[in-house]
PDB file of C-alpha atoms in Angstrom:
ATOM      1  CA  UNK Q   1     -33.288   2.980  -2.221  1.00  0.00           C
ATOM      2  CA  UNK Q   2     -31.849   5.940  -4.072  1.00  0.00           C
ATOM      3  CA  UNK Q   3     -32.237   5.994  -7.820  1.00  0.00           C
ATOM      4  CA  UNK Q   4     -29.152   4.746  -9.623  1.00  0.00           C
ATOM      5  CA  UNK Q   5     -28.114   6.670 -12.749  1.00  0.00           C
ATOM      6  CA  UNK Q   6     -27.503   4.597 -15.854  1.00  0.00           C
ATOM      7  CA  UNK Q   7     -23.897   4.505 -16.996  1.00  0.00           C
ATOM      8  CA  UNK Q   8     -23.138   6.242 -20.272  1.00  0.00           C
ATOM      9  CA  UNK Q   9     -22.223   4.043 -23.236  1.00  0.00           C
ATOM     10  CA  UNK Q  10     -19.026   5.424 -24.734  1.00  0.00           C
ATOM     11  CA  UNK Q  11     -16.044   3.924 -26.499  1.00  0.00           C
ATOM     12  CA  UNK Q  12     -12.742   3.422 -24.653  1.00  0.00           C
ATOM     13  CA  UNK Q  13     -11.059   6.031 -26.863  1.00  0.00           C
ATOM     14  CA  UNK Q  14     -13.520   8.802 -26.022  1.00  0.00           C
ATOM     15  CA  UNK Q  15     -12.459  10.838 -22.961  1.00  0.00           C
ATOM     16  CA  UNK Q  16     -14.898  11.261 -20.127  1.00  0.00           C
ATOM     17  CA  UNK Q  17     -16.205  14.739 -19.463  1.00  0.00           C
ATOM     18  CA  UNK Q  18     -19.035  16.290 -17.507  1.00  0.00           C
ATOM     19  CA  UNK Q  19     -21.087  16.177 -20.708  1.00  0.00           C
ATOM     20  CA  UNK Q  20     -20.776  12.417 -21.242  1.00  0.00           C
ATOM     21  CA  UNK Q  21     -20.382  10.936 -17.759  1.00  0.00           C
ATOM     22  CA  UNK Q  22     -22.845  11.014 -14.876  1.00  0.00           C
ATOM     23  CA  UNK Q  23     -21.810  12.755 -11.679  1.00  0.00           C
ATOM     24  CA  UNK Q  24     -21.989  10.195  -8.918  1.00  0.00           C
ATOM     25  CA  UNK Q  25     -23.019  11.026  -5.375  1.00  0.00           C
ATOM     26  CA  UNK Q  26     -21.843   8.936  -2.427  1.00  0.00           C
ATOM     27  CA  UNK Q  27     -25.435   7.831  -1.830  1.00  0.00           C
ATOM     28  CA  UNK Q  28     -25.752   6.621  -5.416  1.00  0.00           C
ATOM     29  CA  UNK Q  29     -22.574   4.566  -5.159  1.00  0.00           C
ATOM     30  CA  UNK Q  30     -23.771   3.159  -1.828  1.00  0.00           C
ATOM     31  CA  UNK Q  31     -26.954   2.114  -3.599  1.00  0.00           C
ATOM     32  CA  UNK Q  32     -24.842   0.066  -6.003  1.00  0.00           C
ATOM     33  CA  UNK Q  33     -23.234  -1.721  -3.063  1.00  0.00           C
ATOM     34  CA  UNK Q  34     -26.698  -2.517  -1.675  1.00  0.00           C
ATOM     35  CA  UNK Q  35     -27.873  -4.312  -4.806  1.00  0.00           C
ATOM     36  CA  UNK Q  36     -28.152  -8.097  -4.652  1.00  0.00           C
ATOM     37  CA  UNK Q  37     -24.738  -9.378  -5.672  1.00  0.00           C
ATOM     38  CA  UNK Q  38     -25.971 -11.133  -8.824  1.00  0.00           C
ATOM     39  CA  UNK Q  39     -27.775  -7.989  -9.985  1.00  0.00           C
ATOM     40  CA  UNK Q  40     -24.686  -5.896  -9.311  1.00  0.00           C
ATOM     41  CA  UNK Q  41     -22.418  -8.282 -11.207  1.00  0.00           C
ATOM     42  CA  UNK Q  42     -24.861  -8.490 -14.112  1.00  0.00           C
ATOM     43  CA  UNK Q  43     -24.944  -4.717 -14.416  1.00  0.00           C
ATOM     44  CA  UNK Q  44     -21.167  -4.384 -14.101  1.00  0.00           C
ATOM     45  CA  UNK Q  45     -20.669  -7.010 -16.797  1.00  0.00           C
ATOM     46  CA  UNK Q  46     -23.109  -5.206 -19.093  1.00  0.00           C
ATOM     47  CA  UNK Q  47     -21.195  -1.934 -18.691  1.00  0.00           C
ATOM     48  CA  UNK Q  48     -17.919  -3.762 -19.168  1.00  0.00           C
ATOM     49  CA  UNK Q  49     -19.007  -5.380 -22.416  1.00  0.00           C
ATOM     50  CA  UNK Q  50     -20.252  -2.053 -23.777  1.00  0.00           C
ATOM     51  CA  UNK Q  51     -16.731  -0.674 -23.548  1.00  0.00           C
ATOM     52  CA  UNK Q  52     -14.236  -3.577 -23.611  1.00  0.00           C
ATOM     53  CA  UNK Q  53     -13.705  -7.111 -24.840  1.00  0.00           C
ATOM     54  CA  UNK Q  54     -14.771  -9.064 -21.753  1.00  0.00           C
ATOM     55  CA  UNK Q  55     -12.149 -11.754 -22.366  1.00  0.00           C
ATOM     56  CA  UNK Q  56      -9.093  -9.492 -22.584  1.00  0.00           C
ATOM     57  CA  UNK Q  57      -6.821  -8.539 -19.675  1.00  0.00           C
ATOM     58  CA  UNK Q  58      -4.146  -5.854 -19.682  1.00  0.00           C
ATOM     59  CA  UNK Q  59      -0.959  -6.848 -17.847  1.00  0.00           C
ATOM     60  CA  UNK Q  60       1.438  -4.463 -16.114  1.00  0.00           C
ATOM     61  CA  UNK Q  61       4.658  -5.137 -14.250  1.00  0.00           C
ATOM     62  CA  UNK Q  62       5.683  -3.000 -11.279  1.00  0.00           C
ATOM     63  CA  UNK Q  63       9.313  -2.484 -10.251  1.00  0.00           C
ATOM     64  CA  UNK Q  64      10.533  -0.653  -7.160  1.00  0.00           C
ATOM     65  CA  UNK Q  65      13.398   1.470  -8.496  1.00  0.00           C
ATOM     66  CA  UNK Q  66      14.014   3.088  -5.104  1.00  0.00           C
ATOM     67  CA  UNK Q  67      12.946   1.201  -1.990  1.00  0.00           C
ATOM     68  CA  UNK Q  68      12.447   2.242   1.641  1.00  0.00           C
ATOM     69  CA  UNK Q  69      13.396   5.301   3.649  1.00  0.00           C
ATOM     70  CA  UNK Q  70      10.244   7.283   2.840  1.00  0.00           C
ATOM     71  CA  UNK Q  71       9.469  10.237   5.143  1.00  0.00           C
ATOM     72  CA  UNK Q  72       5.701   9.771   4.873  1.00  0.00           C
ATOM     73  CA  UNK Q  73       3.644   7.908   7.492  1.00  0.00           C
ATOM     74  CA  UNK Q  74       1.205   5.921   5.315  1.00  0.00           C
ATOM     75  CA  UNK Q  75      -0.132   3.396   7.817  1.00  0.00           C
ATOM     76  CA  UNK Q  76      -0.145   0.473   5.371  1.00  0.00           C
ATOM     77  CA  UNK Q  77       3.351   0.914   3.939  1.00  0.00           C
ATOM     78  CA  UNK Q  78       6.499  -1.028   4.795  1.00  0.00           C
ATOM     79  CA  UNK Q  79       8.658   1.645   3.160  1.00  0.00           C
ATOM     80  CA  UNK Q  80       7.951   4.363   5.749  1.00  0.00           C
ATOM     81  CA  UNK Q  81      11.227   5.080   7.562  1.00  0.00           C
ATOM     82  CA  UNK Q  82       9.470   5.467  10.922  1.00  0.00           C
ATOM     83  CA  UNK Q  83       8.168   1.875  10.989  1.00  0.00           C
ATOM     84  CA  UNK Q  84      10.232  -1.182  11.876  1.00  0.00           C
ATOM     85  CA  UNK Q  85       9.639  -3.596   8.998  1.00  0.00           C
ATOM     86  CA  UNK Q  86      11.640  -6.104   6.996  1.00  0.00           C
ATOM     87  CA  UNK Q  87      11.998  -3.649   4.108  1.00  0.00           C
ATOM     88  CA  UNK Q  88      15.501  -2.247   3.876  1.00  0.00           C
ATOM     89  CA  UNK Q  89      16.432   1.135   2.450  1.00  0.00           C
ATOM     90  CA  UNK Q  90      17.954   0.957  -1.021  1.00  0.00           C
ATOM     91  CA  UNK Q  91      19.387   3.575  -3.375  1.00  0.00           C
ATOM     92  CA  UNK Q  92      17.906   4.436  -6.766  1.00  0.00           C
ATOM     93  CA  UNK Q  93      18.401   1.465  -9.069  1.00  0.00           C
ATOM     94  CA  UNK Q  94      20.951   1.799 -11.893  1.00  0.00           C
ATOM     95  CA  UNK Q  95      19.568   2.281 -15.389  1.00  0.00           C
ATOM     96  CA  UNK Q  96      20.900  -1.006 -16.756  1.00  0.00           C
ATOM     97  CA  UNK Q  97      19.100  -2.994 -14.054  1.00  0.00           C
ATOM     98  CA  UNK Q  98      15.831  -1.208 -14.819  1.00  0.00           C
ATOM     99  CA  UNK Q  99      16.207  -1.944 -18.531  1.00  0.00           C
ATOM    100  CA  UNK Q 100      16.938  -5.615 -17.809  1.00  0.00           C
ATOM    101  CA  UNK Q 101      13.820  -5.868 -15.621  1.00  0.00           C
ATOM    102  CA  UNK Q 102      11.709  -4.176 -18.289  1.00  0.00           C
ATOM    103  CA  UNK Q 103      12.972  -6.600 -20.940  1.00  0.00           C
ATOM    104  CA  UNK Q 104      12.151  -9.556 -18.695  1.00  0.00           C
ATOM    105  CA  UNK Q 105       8.657  -8.165 -18.124  1.00  0.00           C
ATOM    106  CA  UNK Q 106       8.122  -7.681 -21.849  1.00  0.00           C
ATOM    107  CA  UNK Q 107       9.335 -11.224 -22.552  1.00  0.00           C
ATOM    108  CA  UNK Q 108       6.710 -12.532 -20.090  1.00  0.00           C
ATOM    109  CA  UNK Q 109       3.916 -10.639 -21.851  1.00  0.00           C
ATOM    110  CA  UNK Q 110       3.584  -7.358 -19.949  1.00  0.00           C
ATOM    111  CA  UNK Q 111       2.487  -4.397 -22.055  1.00  0.00           C
ATOM    112  CA  UNK Q 112       3.069  -1.689 -19.428  1.00  0.00           C
ATOM    113  CA  UNK Q 113       6.078  -1.221 -17.170  1.00  0.00           C
ATOM    114  CA  UNK Q 114       5.567   0.723 -13.954  1.00  0.00           C
ATOM    115  CA  UNK Q 115       8.416   2.135 -11.870  1.00  0.00           C
ATOM    116  CA  UNK Q 116       7.899   3.146  -8.243  1.00  0.00           C
ATOM    117  CA  UNK Q 117      10.105   5.171  -5.915  1.00  0.00           C
ATOM    118  CA  UNK Q 118       9.573   5.606  -2.174  1.00  0.00           C
ATOM    119  CA  UNK Q 119       9.674   9.385  -1.962  1.00  0.00           C
ATOM    120  CA  UNK Q 120       7.430  12.103  -0.593  1.00  0.00           C
ATOM    121  CA  UNK Q 121       8.233  13.635  -3.962  1.00  0.00           C
ATOM    122  CA  UNK Q 122      11.229  13.486  -6.328  1.00  0.00           C
ATOM    123  CA  UNK Q 123      14.152  15.860  -6.098  1.00  0.00           C
ATOM    124  CA  UNK Q 124      15.209  17.388  -9.406  1.00  0.00           C
ATOM    125  CA  UNK Q 125      18.455  15.368  -9.525  1.00  0.00           C
ATOM    126  CA  UNK Q 126      16.505  12.148  -8.998  1.00  0.00           C
ATOM    127  CA  UNK Q 127      13.870  13.100 -11.525  1.00  0.00           C
ATOM    128  CA  UNK Q 128      16.571  13.461 -14.180  1.00  0.00           C
ATOM    129  CA  UNK Q 129      17.582   9.836 -13.590  1.00  0.00           C
ATOM    130  CA  UNK Q 130      13.974   8.668 -13.701  1.00  0.00           C
ATOM    131  CA  UNK Q 131      13.385  10.408 -17.038  1.00  0.00           C
ATOM    132  CA  UNK Q 132      16.342   8.420 -18.410  1.00  0.00           C
ATOM    133  CA  UNK Q 133      14.591   5.256 -17.274  1.00  0.00           C
ATOM    134  CA  UNK Q 134      11.344   6.341 -18.923  1.00  0.00           C
ATOM    135  CA  UNK Q 135      13.060   7.029 -22.246  1.00  0.00           C
ATOM    136  CA  UNK Q 136      14.868   3.691 -22.166  1.00  0.00           C
ATOM    137  CA  UNK Q 137      11.749   1.666 -21.328  1.00  0.00           C
ATOM    138  CA  UNK Q 138       9.649   3.597 -23.843  1.00  0.00           C
ATOM    139  CA  UNK Q 139      12.181   2.770 -26.578  1.00  0.00           C
ATOM    140  CA  UNK Q 140      11.513  -0.933 -25.926  1.00  0.00           C
ATOM    141  CA  UNK Q 141       7.913  -0.577 -27.063  1.00  0.00           C
ATOM    142  CA  UNK Q 142       6.381  -0.745 -23.575  1.00  0.00           C
ATOM    143  CA  UNK Q 143       3.901   1.704 -22.113  1.00  0.00           C
ATOM    144  CA  UNK Q 144       5.522   3.577 -19.244  1.00  0.00           C
ATOM    145  CA  UNK Q 145       4.168   4.438 -15.803  1.00  0.00           C
ATOM    146  CA  UNK Q 146       5.827   5.891 -12.706  1.00  0.00           C
ATOM    147  CA  UNK Q 147       4.737   6.513  -9.134  1.00  0.00           C
ATOM    148  CA  UNK Q 148       7.035   9.017  -7.447  1.00  0.00           C
ATOM    149  CA  UNK Q 149       4.863  10.719  -4.841  1.00  0.00           C
ATOM    150  CA  UNK Q 150       3.773  14.336  -4.938  1.00  0.00           C
ATOM    151  CA  UNK Q 151       5.065  16.515  -7.773  1.00  0.00           C
ATOM    152  CA  UNK Q 152       6.329  20.071  -7.753  1.00  0.00           C
ATOM    153  CA  UNK Q 153       5.501  22.637 -10.419  1.00  0.00           C
ATOM    154  CA  UNK Q 154       7.118  21.746 -13.722  1.00  0.00           C
ATOM    155  CA  UNK Q 155       7.994  18.146 -12.881  1.00  0.00           C
ATOM    156  CA  UNK Q 156       4.981  16.663 -14.656  1.00  0.00           C
ATOM    157  CA  UNK Q 157       6.055  18.501 -17.800  1.00  0.00           C
ATOM    158  CA  UNK Q 158       9.527  16.932 -17.585  1.00  0.00           C
ATOM    159  CA  UNK Q 159       7.966  13.482 -17.270  1.00  0.00           C
ATOM    160  CA  UNK Q 160       5.742  14.166 -20.280  1.00  0.00           C
ATOM    161  CA  UNK Q 161       8.737  15.309 -22.331  1.00  0.00           C
ATOM    162  CA  UNK Q 162      10.474  12.021 -21.479  1.00  0.00           C
ATOM    163  CA  UNK Q 163       7.544  10.118 -23.003  1.00  0.00           C
ATOM    164  CA  UNK Q 164       5.687   9.049 -19.858  1.00  0.00           C
ATOM    165  CA  UNK Q 165       2.296   7.484 -20.593  1.00  0.00           C
ATOM    166  CA  UNK Q 166       0.799   7.092 -17.093  1.00  0.00           C
ATOM    167  CA  UNK Q 167       1.420   8.603 -13.669  1.00  0.00           C
ATOM    168  CA  UNK Q 168       0.186   6.607 -10.691  1.00  0.00           C
ATOM    169  CA  UNK Q 169      -0.919   8.500  -7.595  1.00  0.00           C
ATOM    170  CA  UNK Q 170      -3.595   6.670  -5.635  1.00  0.00           C
ATOM    171  CA  UNK Q 171      -6.148   8.530  -3.530  1.00  0.00           C
ATOM    172  CA  UNK Q 172      -5.864   5.494  -1.210  1.00  0.00           C
ATOM    173  CA  UNK Q 173      -9.147   6.217   0.599  1.00  0.00           C
ATOM    174  CA  UNK Q 174     -11.811   8.918   0.748  1.00  0.00           C
ATOM    175  CA  UNK Q 175     -11.165  12.379   2.145  1.00  0.00           C
ATOM    176  CA  UNK Q 176     -13.029  11.831   5.422  1.00  0.00           C
ATOM    177  CA  UNK Q 177     -11.036   8.702   6.360  1.00  0.00           C
ATOM    178  CA  UNK Q 178      -7.710   9.890   4.972  1.00  0.00           C
ATOM    179  CA  UNK Q 179      -6.394  11.355   8.234  1.00  0.00           C
ATOM    180  CA  UNK Q 180      -6.684   7.933   9.896  1.00  0.00           C
ATOM    181  CA  UNK Q 181      -4.314   6.479   7.299  1.00  0.00           C
ATOM    182  CA  UNK Q 182      -1.855   9.317   6.578  1.00  0.00           C
ATOM    183  CA  UNK Q 183      -1.038  12.495   8.544  1.00  0.00           C
ATOM    184  CA  UNK Q 184       2.104  13.815   6.823  1.00  0.00           C
ATOM    185  CA  UNK Q 185       0.113  15.275   3.926  1.00  0.00           C
ATOM    186  CA  UNK Q 186      -3.497  15.969   3.029  1.00  0.00           C
ATOM    187  CA  UNK Q 187      -5.938  14.321   0.668  1.00  0.00           C
ATOM    188  CA  UNK Q 188      -6.008  17.632  -1.228  1.00  0.00           C
ATOM    189  CA  UNK Q 189      -2.274  17.279  -1.931  1.00  0.00           C
ATOM    190  CA  UNK Q 190      -3.002  14.094  -3.855  1.00  0.00           C
ATOM    191  CA  UNK Q 191      -5.692  15.832  -5.882  1.00  0.00           C
ATOM    192  CA  UNK Q 192      -3.237  18.651  -6.658  1.00  0.00           C
ATOM    193  CA  UNK Q 193      -0.648  16.221  -8.052  1.00  0.00           C
ATOM    194  CA  UNK Q 194      -3.288  14.511 -10.191  1.00  0.00           C
ATOM    195  CA  UNK Q 195      -4.244  17.931 -11.557  1.00  0.00           C
ATOM    196  CA  UNK Q 196      -0.637  18.659 -12.519  1.00  0.00           C
ATOM    197  CA  UNK Q 197      -0.370  15.275 -14.223  1.00  0.00           C
ATOM    198  CA  UNK Q 198      -3.561  15.818 -16.192  1.00  0.00           C
ATOM    199  CA  UNK Q 199      -2.554  19.355 -17.171  1.00  0.00           C
ATOM    200  CA  UNK Q 200       0.744  18.031 -18.549  1.00  0.00           C
ATOM    201  CA  UNK Q 201      -1.138  15.624 -20.814  1.00  0.00           C
ATOM    202  CA  UNK Q 202      -0.172  12.431 -18.992  1.00  0.00           C
ATOM    203  CA  UNK Q 203      -2.753   9.710 -18.408  1.00  0.00           C
ATOM    204  CA  UNK Q 204      -3.836   9.228 -14.803  1.00  0.00           C
ATOM    205  CA  UNK Q 205      -3.594   5.983 -12.855  1.00  0.00           C
ATOM    206  CA  UNK Q 206      -5.351   6.398  -9.520  1.00  0.00           C
ATOM    207  CA  UNK Q 207      -7.273   4.074  -7.246  1.00  0.00           C
ATOM    208  CA  UNK Q 208      -7.332   3.015  -3.638  1.00  0.00           C
ATOM    209  CA  UNK Q 209      -6.798   0.409  -0.953  1.00  0.00           C
ATOM    210  CA  UNK Q 210      -9.668  -1.598   0.489  1.00  0.00           C
ATOM    211  CA  UNK Q 211      -9.571  -3.175   3.939  1.00  0.00           C
ATOM    212  CA  UNK Q 212      -7.819  -0.502   6.023  1.00  0.00           C
ATOM    213  CA  UNK Q 213     -10.633  -0.361   8.573  1.00  0.00           C
ATOM    214  CA  UNK Q 214     -12.794   1.978   6.517  1.00  0.00           C
ATOM    215  CA  UNK Q 215     -16.591   1.733   6.349  1.00  0.00           C
ATOM    216  CA  UNK Q 216     -18.662   0.890   3.290  1.00  0.00           C
ATOM    217  CA  UNK Q 217     -19.533   4.591   3.070  1.00  0.00           C
ATOM    218  CA  UNK Q 218     -15.812   5.401   2.951  1.00  0.00           C
ATOM    219  CA  UNK Q 219     -15.415   2.920   0.112  1.00  0.00           C
ATOM    220  CA  UNK Q 220     -18.373   4.378  -1.752  1.00  0.00           C
ATOM    221  CA  UNK Q 221     -16.980   7.878  -1.240  1.00  0.00           C
ATOM    222  CA  UNK Q 222     -13.602   6.834  -2.672  1.00  0.00           C
ATOM    223  CA  UNK Q 223     -15.252   5.410  -5.790  1.00  0.00           C
ATOM    224  CA  UNK Q 224     -17.365   8.560  -6.169  1.00  0.00           C
ATOM    225  CA  UNK Q 225     -14.303  10.803  -5.825  1.00  0.00           C
ATOM    226  CA  UNK Q 226     -12.444   8.865  -8.496  1.00  0.00           C
ATOM    227  CA  UNK Q 227     -15.430   8.730 -10.844  1.00  0.00           C
ATOM    228  CA  UNK Q 228     -16.041  12.462 -10.491  1.00  0.00           C
ATOM    229  CA  UNK Q 229     -12.535  13.438 -11.527  1.00  0.00           C
ATOM    230  CA  UNK Q 230     -12.813  15.124 -14.915  1.00  0.00           C
ATOM    231  CA  UNK Q 231     -12.028  12.942 -16.747  1.00  0.00           C
ATOM    232  CA  UNK Q 232     -11.951   9.813 -14.615  1.00  0.00           C
ATOM    233  CA  UNK Q 233      -8.574   8.051 -14.361  1.00  0.00           C
ATOM    234  CA  UNK Q 234      -7.724   5.928 -17.375  1.00  0.00           C
ATOM    235  CA  UNK Q 235      -6.455   3.252 -14.990  1.00  0.00           C
ATOM    236  CA  UNK Q 236      -7.965   2.482 -11.576  1.00  0.00           C
ATOM    237  CA  UNK Q 237      -5.991   0.083  -9.339  1.00  0.00           C
ATOM    238  CA  UNK Q 238      -8.079  -1.475  -6.566  1.00  0.00           C
ATOM    239  CA  UNK Q 239      -5.828  -2.939  -3.881  1.00  0.00           C
ATOM    240  CA  UNK Q 240      -6.819  -5.365  -1.138  1.00  0.00           C
ATOM    241  CA  UNK Q 241      -4.716  -4.475   1.891  1.00  0.00           C
ATOM    242  CA  UNK Q 242      -1.773  -6.772   2.539  1.00  0.00           C
ATOM    243  CA  UNK Q 243      -1.125  -6.313   6.294  1.00  0.00           C
ATOM    244  CA  UNK Q 244       2.611  -5.866   6.865  1.00  0.00           C
ATOM    245  CA  UNK Q 245       4.193  -6.590  10.264  1.00  0.00           C
ATOM    246  CA  UNK Q 246       5.596  -3.457  11.831  1.00  0.00           C
ATOM    247  CA  UNK Q 247       3.069  -1.089  10.260  1.00  0.00           C
ATOM    248  CA  UNK Q 248       0.075   0.401  12.127  1.00  0.00           C
ATOM    249  CA  UNK Q 249      -2.250  -1.705   9.961  1.00  0.00           C
ATOM    250  CA  UNK Q 250      -0.542  -5.024  10.620  1.00  0.00           C
ATOM    251  CA  UNK Q 251      -3.547  -6.389  12.507  1.00  0.00           C
ATOM    252  CA  UNK Q 252      -6.481  -4.813  10.677  1.00  0.00           C
ATOM    253  CA  UNK Q 253      -9.386  -7.218  10.150  1.00  0.00           C
ATOM    254  CA  UNK Q 254      -9.544  -8.302   6.476  1.00  0.00           C
ATOM    255  CA  UNK Q 255     -12.408  -7.021   4.395  1.00  0.00           C
ATOM    256  CA  UNK Q 256     -15.020  -9.550   3.298  1.00  0.00           C
ATOM    257  CA  UNK Q 257     -14.244 -10.965  -0.151  1.00  0.00           C
ATOM    258  CA  UNK Q 258     -17.693 -10.194  -1.509  1.00  0.00           C
ATOM    259  CA  UNK Q 259     -17.345  -6.600  -0.322  1.00  0.00           C
ATOM    260  CA  UNK Q 260     -14.105  -6.366  -2.275  1.00  0.00           C
ATOM    261  CA  UNK Q 261     -15.860  -7.722  -5.377  1.00  0.00           C
ATOM    262  CA  UNK Q 262     -18.650  -5.159  -4.887  1.00  0.00           C
ATOM    263  CA  UNK Q 263     -16.025  -2.413  -4.862  1.00  0.00           C
ATOM    264  CA  UNK Q 264     -14.635  -3.576  -8.203  1.00  0.00           C
ATOM    265  CA  UNK Q 265     -18.133  -3.709  -9.664  1.00  0.00           C
ATOM    266  CA  UNK Q 266     -18.896  -0.200  -8.401  1.00  0.00           C
ATOM    267  CA  UNK Q 267     -15.679   1.043  -9.989  1.00  0.00           C
ATOM    268  CA  UNK Q 268     -16.583  -0.581 -13.303  1.00  0.00           C
ATOM    269  CA  UNK Q 269     -20.108   0.876 -13.378  1.00  0.00           C
ATOM    270  CA  UNK Q 270     -19.077   4.398 -12.378  1.00  0.00           C
ATOM    271  CA  UNK Q 271     -15.953   4.486 -14.581  1.00  0.00           C
ATOM    272  CA  UNK Q 272     -17.065   2.559 -17.661  1.00  0.00           C
ATOM    273  CA  UNK Q 273     -14.082   3.302 -19.928  1.00  0.00           C
ATOM    274  CA  UNK Q 274     -11.317   2.986 -17.334  1.00  0.00           C
ATOM    275  CA  UNK Q 275      -9.094  -0.039 -16.957  1.00  0.00           C
ATOM    276  CA  UNK Q 276      -9.945  -1.401 -13.509  1.00  0.00           C
ATOM    277  CA  UNK Q 277      -6.881  -3.167 -12.144  1.00  0.00           C
ATOM    278  CA  UNK Q 278      -6.977  -6.040  -9.691  1.00  0.00           C
ATOM    279  CA  UNK Q 279      -3.847  -5.076  -7.767  1.00  0.00           C
ATOM    280  CA  UNK Q 280      -2.245  -5.837  -4.387  1.00  0.00           C
ATOM    281  CA  UNK Q 281      -3.604  -8.768  -2.406  1.00  0.00           C
ATOM    282  CA  UNK Q 282      -4.038 -11.022  -5.423  1.00  0.00           C
ATOM    283  CA  UNK Q 283      -1.497 -13.530  -4.131  1.00  0.00           C
ATOM    284  CA  UNK Q 284      -3.827 -14.345  -1.249  1.00  0.00           C
ATOM    285  CA  UNK Q 285      -6.851 -14.804  -3.540  1.00  0.00           C
ATOM    286  CA  UNK Q 286      -8.107 -18.122  -4.838  1.00  0.00           C
ATOM    287  CA  UNK Q 287      -8.582 -18.614  -8.573  1.00  0.00           C
ATOM    288  CA  UNK Q 288     -12.323 -18.573  -7.961  1.00  0.00           C
ATOM    289  CA  UNK Q 289     -12.222 -15.179  -6.232  1.00  0.00           C
ATOM    290  CA  UNK Q 290     -10.080 -13.729  -9.005  1.00  0.00           C
ATOM    291  CA  UNK Q 291     -12.558 -15.023 -11.585  1.00  0.00           C
ATOM    292  CA  UNK Q 292     -15.356 -13.263  -9.689  1.00  0.00           C
ATOM    293  CA  UNK Q 293     -13.305 -10.060  -9.758  1.00  0.00           C
ATOM    294  CA  UNK Q 294     -12.927 -10.329 -13.538  1.00  0.00           C
ATOM    295  CA  UNK Q 295     -16.669 -10.916 -13.823  1.00  0.00           C
ATOM    296  CA  UNK Q 296     -17.177  -7.713 -11.811  1.00  0.00           C
ATOM    297  CA  UNK Q 297     -15.272  -5.772 -14.460  1.00  0.00           C
ATOM    298  CA  UNK Q 298     -11.598  -5.951 -13.516  1.00  0.00           C
ATOM    299  CA  UNK Q 299      -9.642  -6.071 -16.773  1.00  0.00           C
ATOM    300  CA  UNK Q 300      -6.077  -5.355 -15.721  1.00  0.00           C
ATOM    301  CA  UNK Q 301      -3.608  -7.014 -13.350  1.00  0.00           C
ATOM    302  CA  UNK Q 302      -0.105  -6.510 -12.066  1.00  0.00           C
ATOM    303  CA  UNK Q 303       1.958  -9.307 -13.566  1.00  0.00           C
ATOM    304  CA  UNK Q 304       5.122 -10.612 -11.929  1.00  0.00           C
ATOM    305  CA  UNK Q 305       6.211 -12.085  -8.619  1.00  0.00           C
ATOM    306  CA  UNK Q 306       6.474  -8.823  -6.669  1.00  0.00           C
ATOM    307  CA  UNK Q 307       4.636  -5.509  -6.215  1.00  0.00           C
ATOM    308  CA  UNK Q 308       7.131  -3.012  -4.793  1.00  0.00           C
ATOM    309  CA  UNK Q 309       7.619  -4.871  -1.475  1.00  0.00           C
ATOM    310  CA  UNK Q 310       4.734  -7.369  -1.361  1.00  0.00           C
ATOM    311  CA  UNK Q 311       4.282 -10.694  -3.105  1.00  0.00           C
ATOM    312  CA  UNK Q 312       2.268 -11.310  -6.271  1.00  0.00           C
ATOM    313  CA  UNK Q 313       1.224 -14.525  -8.064  1.00  0.00           C
ATOM    314  CA  UNK Q 314       3.927 -15.995 -10.260  1.00  0.00           C
ATOM    315  CA  UNK Q 315       3.509 -15.641 -14.014  1.00  0.00           C
ATOM    316  CA  UNK Q 316       2.997 -19.387 -14.470  1.00  0.00           C
ATOM    317  CA  UNK Q 317       0.034 -19.349 -12.088  1.00  0.00           C
ATOM    318  CA  UNK Q 318      -1.481 -16.428 -13.996  1.00  0.00           C
ATOM    319  CA  UNK Q 319      -0.986 -18.176 -17.320  1.00  0.00           C
ATOM    320  CA  UNK Q 320      -2.727 -21.259 -15.962  1.00  0.00           C
ATOM    321  CA  UNK Q 321      -5.622 -19.163 -14.649  1.00  0.00           C
ATOM    322  CA  UNK Q 322      -5.972 -17.330 -17.950  1.00  0.00           C
ATOM    323  CA  UNK Q 323      -6.097 -20.679 -19.699  1.00  0.00           C
ATOM    324  CA  UNK Q 324      -8.860 -21.973 -17.418  1.00  0.00           C
ATOM    325  CA  UNK Q 325     -10.946 -18.821 -17.906  1.00  0.00           C
ATOM    326  CA  UNK Q 326     -10.244 -18.330 -21.613  1.00  0.00           C
ATOM    327  CA  UNK Q 327      -8.754 -14.877 -21.026  1.00  0.00           C
ATOM    328  CA  UNK Q 328      -6.399 -13.251 -23.518  1.00  0.00           C
ATOM    329  CA  UNK Q 329      -3.673 -10.709 -22.737  1.00  0.00           C
ATOM    330  CA  UNK Q 330      -3.881  -7.328 -24.424  1.00  0.00           C
TER     331      UNK Q 330
END
């Protein structure tokens, strides 16, 4: 087995750099996956406790402010215009509705409010409306996050000026498998947008989707690519594919639950100071599987009954689970 580098011990406030964080090869991440599960979880929990309170969970709420009609061909997505799904095309949501949704999320205990729009990338006239949303939500005392697709030069700066805290742009999968998921843009385009976001001084939220037919090596490569960003994303959503009728991935075989847990643990070990978010697919998970995910180092969830176009556990179920596990919201 390949030698596994020891994760650096650093505080959550200290940014990762090439001087403080190990560079992870695909083989080294694969070696993490190959560990006995109990050894892997023990190591992930050690790293987690070195950098976070193990009994605290950050909660975010995600709202689709513009749904459907996207020109991209992401094989997992119900919002692609070329697929026949139950998702209908909707215009950009009015500001007052966004503010009302943000207030409801805050009242339920969310600390971050994420707004998503189904675009290849925002037009300038649309971006102006989104910056209004960011300013309004920011004024409510919530952290702000948007996911708007690929950005053009200067747009990240406008988002920063509006007070944006996080920009979400998932790598989805590793570069070698990417063309089997999306063909309307390249993996490198995603990296370019993340670079613009980082250069503008906005925190990065970037992760991937597990269970799209990729191999373990593809999963290890995704984790390595994320961990080797300089610095690593502050927030790393790990999604378990929710197969949607009408999309090319409607009938993909689900990934094994323990393999999903291993992916979370690998993310925690390789990105010790990042928030690792247990994201899409949580509605289908038992309480026991979610608890295992938290043990593996997940310390963030999407909170609310919907994630863009897919279901999510209701807040009452999450509150009950938190009570059983003794978890506290941040």
